[in-house]
XYZ file of C-alpha atoms in Angstrom:
313
model
C -179.380 -30.212 -145.072
C -179.873 -26.970 -146.986
C -179.438 -23.696 -145.180
C -181.740 -20.904 -146.238
C -180.372 -17.736 -147.766
C -181.469 -14.509 -146.097
C -184.515 -12.885 -147.631
C -184.358 -9.385 -149.030
C -186.889 -7.690 -146.739
C -187.679 -4.778 -148.994
C -188.364 -7.047 -151.948
C -189.943 -10.098 -150.348
C -193.609 -10.731 -151.046
C -195.875 -13.338 -149.524
C -198.693 -14.821 -151.564
C -201.189 -16.706 -149.443
C -202.744 -19.426 -151.569
C -205.366 -21.965 -150.572
C -205.322 -25.404 -152.173
C -207.727 -28.297 -151.770
C -206.729 -30.645 -154.553
C -205.268 -30.665 -158.021
C -206.103 -27.109 -158.955
C -204.653 -23.747 -159.928
C -203.208 -21.625 -157.128
C -202.590 -18.651 -159.363
C -202.852 -17.270 -162.907
C -201.877 -19.659 -165.677
C -201.501 -19.581 -169.447
C -200.992 -22.171 -172.122
C -197.302 -21.423 -172.715
C -197.860 -20.251 -176.265
C -198.419 -16.527 -175.754
C -201.084 -14.410 -177.392
C -201.204 -10.935 -178.827
C -200.257 -8.419 -176.135
C -199.092 -11.106 -173.708
C -195.634 -12.105 -172.563
C -194.477 -15.329 -174.258
C -194.166 -18.295 -171.908
C -191.707 -21.079 -172.679
C -192.262 -24.544 -171.259
C -189.342 -26.021 -169.346
C -188.590 -29.262 -167.564
C -186.664 -28.849 -164.332
C -185.791 -31.056 -161.344
C -188.257 -31.239 -158.466
C -187.134 -29.609 -155.201
C -189.059 -31.102 -152.269
C -192.161 -31.455 -154.419
C -191.850 -28.032 -156.100
C -190.980 -27.607 -159.764
C -190.781 -24.620 -162.106
C -192.674 -25.592 -165.256
C -192.359 -22.492 -167.435
C -190.999 -18.973 -167.446
C -192.277 -15.758 -169.029
C -189.948 -13.038 -170.267
C -190.839 -9.486 -171.319
C -189.675 -9.758 -174.918
C -190.375 -12.255 -177.658
C -186.657 -12.068 -178.467
C -185.732 -13.484 -175.075
C -185.533 -17.251 -175.185
C -185.724 -19.099 -171.858
C -183.488 -22.092 -171.442
C -182.925 -24.811 -168.891
C -179.683 -24.747 -166.927
C -180.045 -27.689 -164.535
C -179.957 -27.691 -160.733
C -183.487 -26.335 -160.522
C -182.705 -23.163 -162.490
C -184.606 -21.629 -165.381
C -182.755 -18.996 -167.373
C -184.202 -16.238 -169.537
C -181.690 -14.705 -171.931
C -181.279 -11.114 -173.206
C -183.554 -9.391 -170.716
C -183.604 -5.582 -170.424
C -181.322 -4.079 -167.772
C -182.185 -1.545 -165.087
C -185.779 -2.661 -164.552
C -187.363 -0.227 -162.092
C -190.997 -1.160 -162.592
C -192.826 -4.495 -162.958
C -190.245 -6.590 -164.752
C -192.749 -8.630 -166.755
C -190.937 -11.798 -165.666
C -192.893 -14.646 -164.112
C -192.420 -18.330 -163.411
C -195.133 -20.955 -163.385
C -194.686 -23.663 -160.789
C -196.371 -26.731 -159.429
C -196.397 -28.199 -155.936
C -196.970 -31.951 -155.628
C -197.593 -33.620 -152.288
C -196.263 -37.159 -152.582
C -196.808 -37.829 -148.874
C -199.699 -39.311 -146.952
C -200.946 -36.236 -145.081
C -202.208 -32.822 -146.071
C -199.374 -30.285 -146.072
C -198.899 -26.535 -146.253
C -195.839 -25.474 -148.269
C -193.803 -22.293 -148.074
C -191.515 -21.776 -151.056
C -188.870 -19.138 -151.628
C -188.294 -18.368 -155.289
C -185.064 -16.551 -156.190
C -184.864 -14.209 -159.180
C -181.177 -13.692 -159.940
C -178.749 -12.271 -162.450
C -176.528 -14.428 -164.626
C -173.804 -13.915 -161.995
C -176.052 -15.308 -159.267
C -176.864 -11.997 -157.561
C -180.373 -12.119 -156.087
C -182.568 -9.272 -157.327
C -185.743 -10.461 -155.610
C -186.881 -13.147 -153.178
C -190.542 -14.044 -153.479
C -192.052 -16.172 -150.721
C -195.169 -18.153 -151.580
C -197.353 -20.081 -149.133
C -199.491 -22.830 -150.665
C -201.963 -24.070 -148.098
C -203.611 -27.437 -147.560
C -202.215 -29.514 -150.421
C -203.828 -32.912 -150.034
C -201.901 -36.183 -150.217
C -201.279 -37.094 -153.850
C -202.487 -33.712 -155.071
C -200.805 -31.118 -157.289
C -201.370 -27.362 -157.108
C -200.192 -24.930 -159.779
C -199.513 -21.220 -159.592
C -197.435 -18.314 -160.884
C -194.868 -16.186 -159.082
C -193.471 -12.805 -160.162
C -190.575 -10.708 -158.860
C -192.762 -7.600 -158.875
C -191.117 -4.196 -158.543
C -187.359 -4.308 -158.855
C -185.244 -1.517 -157.428
C -184.257 1.316 -159.793
C -181.022 0.399 -161.528
C -181.381 -3.301 -160.738
C -179.427 -5.664 -162.955
C -181.201 -7.900 -165.432
C -182.915 -10.943 -163.945
C -181.941 -13.973 -166.004
C -182.583 -16.909 -163.698
C -185.478 -18.207 -161.627
C -184.942 -21.018 -159.156
C -186.586 -22.733 -156.210
C -184.504 -21.410 -153.329
C -185.981 -23.153 -150.292
C -189.010 -25.291 -149.466
C -190.545 -25.914 -146.060
C -193.663 -27.979 -145.477
C -195.694 -28.587 -142.348
C -198.849 -30.559 -141.567
C -201.741 -28.387 -142.710
C -203.486 -28.576 -139.343
C -200.319 -27.291 -137.603
C -199.467 -24.480 -140.022
C -199.494 -20.936 -138.639
C -202.556 -19.064 -139.845
C -202.166 -15.948 -141.923
C -202.950 -12.495 -140.593
C -206.662 -11.813 -140.490
C -207.632 -15.462 -140.015
C -208.342 -16.771 -136.519
C -208.070 -20.535 -135.976
C -210.706 -22.426 -133.961
C -208.408 -22.313 -130.912
C -208.760 -18.526 -130.805
C -204.991 -18.012 -130.633
C -202.571 -17.338 -133.438
C -198.885 -18.299 -132.964
C -196.043 -17.220 -135.249
C -192.262 -16.774 -135.265
C -190.419 -13.630 -136.326
C -187.298 -13.393 -138.503
C -184.997 -13.310 -135.483
C -181.976 -11.251 -134.545
C -178.280 -12.075 -134.603
C -175.162 -10.585 -133.019
C -171.685 -12.108 -132.606
C -172.867 -15.683 -132.976
C -175.885 -15.205 -130.681
C -179.293 -15.897 -132.225
C -182.702 -14.934 -130.837
C -186.048 -15.741 -132.469
C -189.277 -14.357 -131.066
C -192.517 -16.297 -130.718
C -195.669 -14.183 -130.835
C -199.078 -15.301 -129.586
C -202.165 -13.251 -130.410
C -205.534 -13.767 -128.764
C -207.776 -13.444 -131.814
C -210.718 -15.149 -130.119
C -213.690 -13.824 -128.181
C -212.619 -14.638 -124.633
C -209.652 -14.097 -122.335
C -206.678 -16.455 -122.694
C -204.281 -17.101 -119.812
C -200.646 -18.181 -120.082
C -198.500 -19.203 -117.147
C -194.936 -20.283 -117.764
C -193.001 -21.123 -120.899
C -194.004 -22.206 -124.387
C -193.499 -25.926 -124.886
C -191.187 -26.521 -127.853
C -190.134 -29.663 -129.719
C -187.265 -29.619 -132.204
C -187.848 -31.493 -135.466
C -185.741 -32.447 -138.476
C -186.656 -32.275 -142.175
C -188.849 -35.375 -141.797
C -190.613 -33.863 -138.762
C -188.883 -36.372 -136.500
C -187.431 -35.355 -133.090
C -183.906 -33.928 -133.087
C -181.595 -35.520 -130.536
C -178.609 -34.032 -128.777
C -180.052 -30.622 -127.847
C -180.853 -29.636 -124.261
C -183.737 -27.175 -123.928
C -183.500 -24.805 -120.970
C -186.222 -22.793 -119.289
C -184.469 -19.452 -119.283
C -181.089 -18.508 -120.698
C -179.369 -21.754 -119.726
C -176.050 -19.944 -119.435
C -176.027 -19.297 -123.179
C -175.981 -15.532 -122.710
C -177.528 -12.777 -120.619
C -180.488 -11.435 -122.565
C -183.230 -9.307 -121.016
C -186.274 -11.327 -120.014
C -184.881 -14.808 -120.515
C -184.067 -15.428 -116.851
C -187.067 -13.605 -115.414
C -189.346 -15.858 -113.361
C -192.550 -16.826 -115.169
C -195.778 -15.210 -114.081
C -199.402 -15.486 -115.247
C -200.363 -13.448 -118.291
C -204.023 -12.996 -119.182
C -204.674 -11.742 -122.696
C -207.932 -10.079 -123.569
C -209.183 -10.421 -127.158
C -206.790 -8.577 -129.463
C -203.867 -8.615 -127.009
C -200.540 -10.345 -127.627
C -197.755 -12.070 -125.717
C -194.209 -12.992 -126.701
C -191.504 -15.460 -125.766
C -188.071 -16.120 -127.207
C -185.727 -18.866 -128.374
C -182.002 -18.211 -127.860
C -178.912 -20.119 -128.987
C -175.364 -19.747 -130.279
C -174.348 -21.125 -133.639
C -170.692 -21.524 -132.728
C -168.963 -24.747 -133.700
C -166.344 -26.855 -132.013
C -165.878 -30.568 -131.549
C -168.848 -32.708 -132.380
C -171.526 -32.573 -135.059
C -173.290 -29.318 -135.891
C -177.085 -29.454 -135.519
C -179.577 -27.671 -137.761
C -183.244 -27.622 -136.764
C -185.584 -26.595 -139.609
C -188.846 -27.024 -137.680
C -190.062 -26.193 -134.175
C -193.387 -27.439 -132.865
C -194.816 -24.974 -130.339
C -197.588 -25.373 -127.776
C -198.549 -22.149 -126.046
C -199.435 -24.192 -122.968
C -199.895 -27.869 -122.227
C -203.495 -28.052 -123.472
C -202.951 -25.911 -126.580
C -203.024 -27.192 -130.146
C -199.518 -27.476 -131.662
C -198.267 -25.003 -134.243
C -195.206 -25.797 -136.366
C -192.980 -22.833 -137.206
C -189.868 -22.710 -139.378
C -187.272 -20.363 -137.854
C -184.408 -22.735 -138.806
C -182.188 -23.000 -135.739
C -178.537 -23.385 -136.745
C -177.376 -24.564 -133.329
C -173.765 -25.339 -134.251
C -172.224 -27.814 -131.811
C -173.386 -26.055 -128.642
C -176.328 -28.414 -128.027
C -178.246 -25.740 -126.064
C -181.475 -23.826 -126.597
C -182.881 -21.309 -124.133
C -186.596 -20.501 -123.905
C -187.933 -17.384 -122.200
C -191.265 -17.203 -120.368
C -194.346 -15.646 -121.945
C -194.648 -11.901 -121.417
C -197.456 -9.562 -122.450
C -196.663 -7.222 -125.338
C -197.505 -3.535 -125.255
C -200.176 -2.463 -127.703
């Protein structure tokens, strides 16, 4: 099972793309290049979980992209020290070979020839129907002053969830009237904590009482065995709020609540467990939302869940 590399927060960009069939999800060109445009070279690269880079653009006609295998596309002789828009872009396609509509989140890595990541670009391609292909273009955008030359573009990580369980983007309220998401988490000395955030984006009050209901799923969205889920800290560690007793929380429209997932990724005897997907229900009658915090549980076999608490505005 792949383990995701950390994103570069200052350089990460999220493109929210909507797809309803075999269609373009972003700007495209014919790969030939026209006057005043950046030449685009067609490439053939391995598919990574349904995602493939099909061509790469470089900022100079003298730069000749080449295939390097392992899902990489290399562009040679690029300028160094790019501080503005690099002019580099990669065309990609997402193909859903499954039987249900899926929403994909893809991390593209723009790296130097030595493998140093200059930019992580995170793309969300929504509602790709079964048997459909969606195409788009991703760019590294603004590179830091003095950044080394980007020579390689690769598919870094792919997650995919049922479209009807995907978290909605900011500014869009689902029919349930609540929006659930997971943050990037926090880590210290082997302890991991990921926050769940629930926003009442509807028109009426929403009441929570207790803990979020969570199910741990593997890469095929099947249940993960061998992990005990505790209400509270479960003896994993003492973290503020985890062992507080639950109490009712009523959210007015626009208000938010939070809960947390806590674990240690230490390893010992036994088999280490990685959990790429977590299905969350805010309460027993709530629609499920599948988030992708990637829980690297080690061999501890424990996950603590804190009760819902209102968040200050």
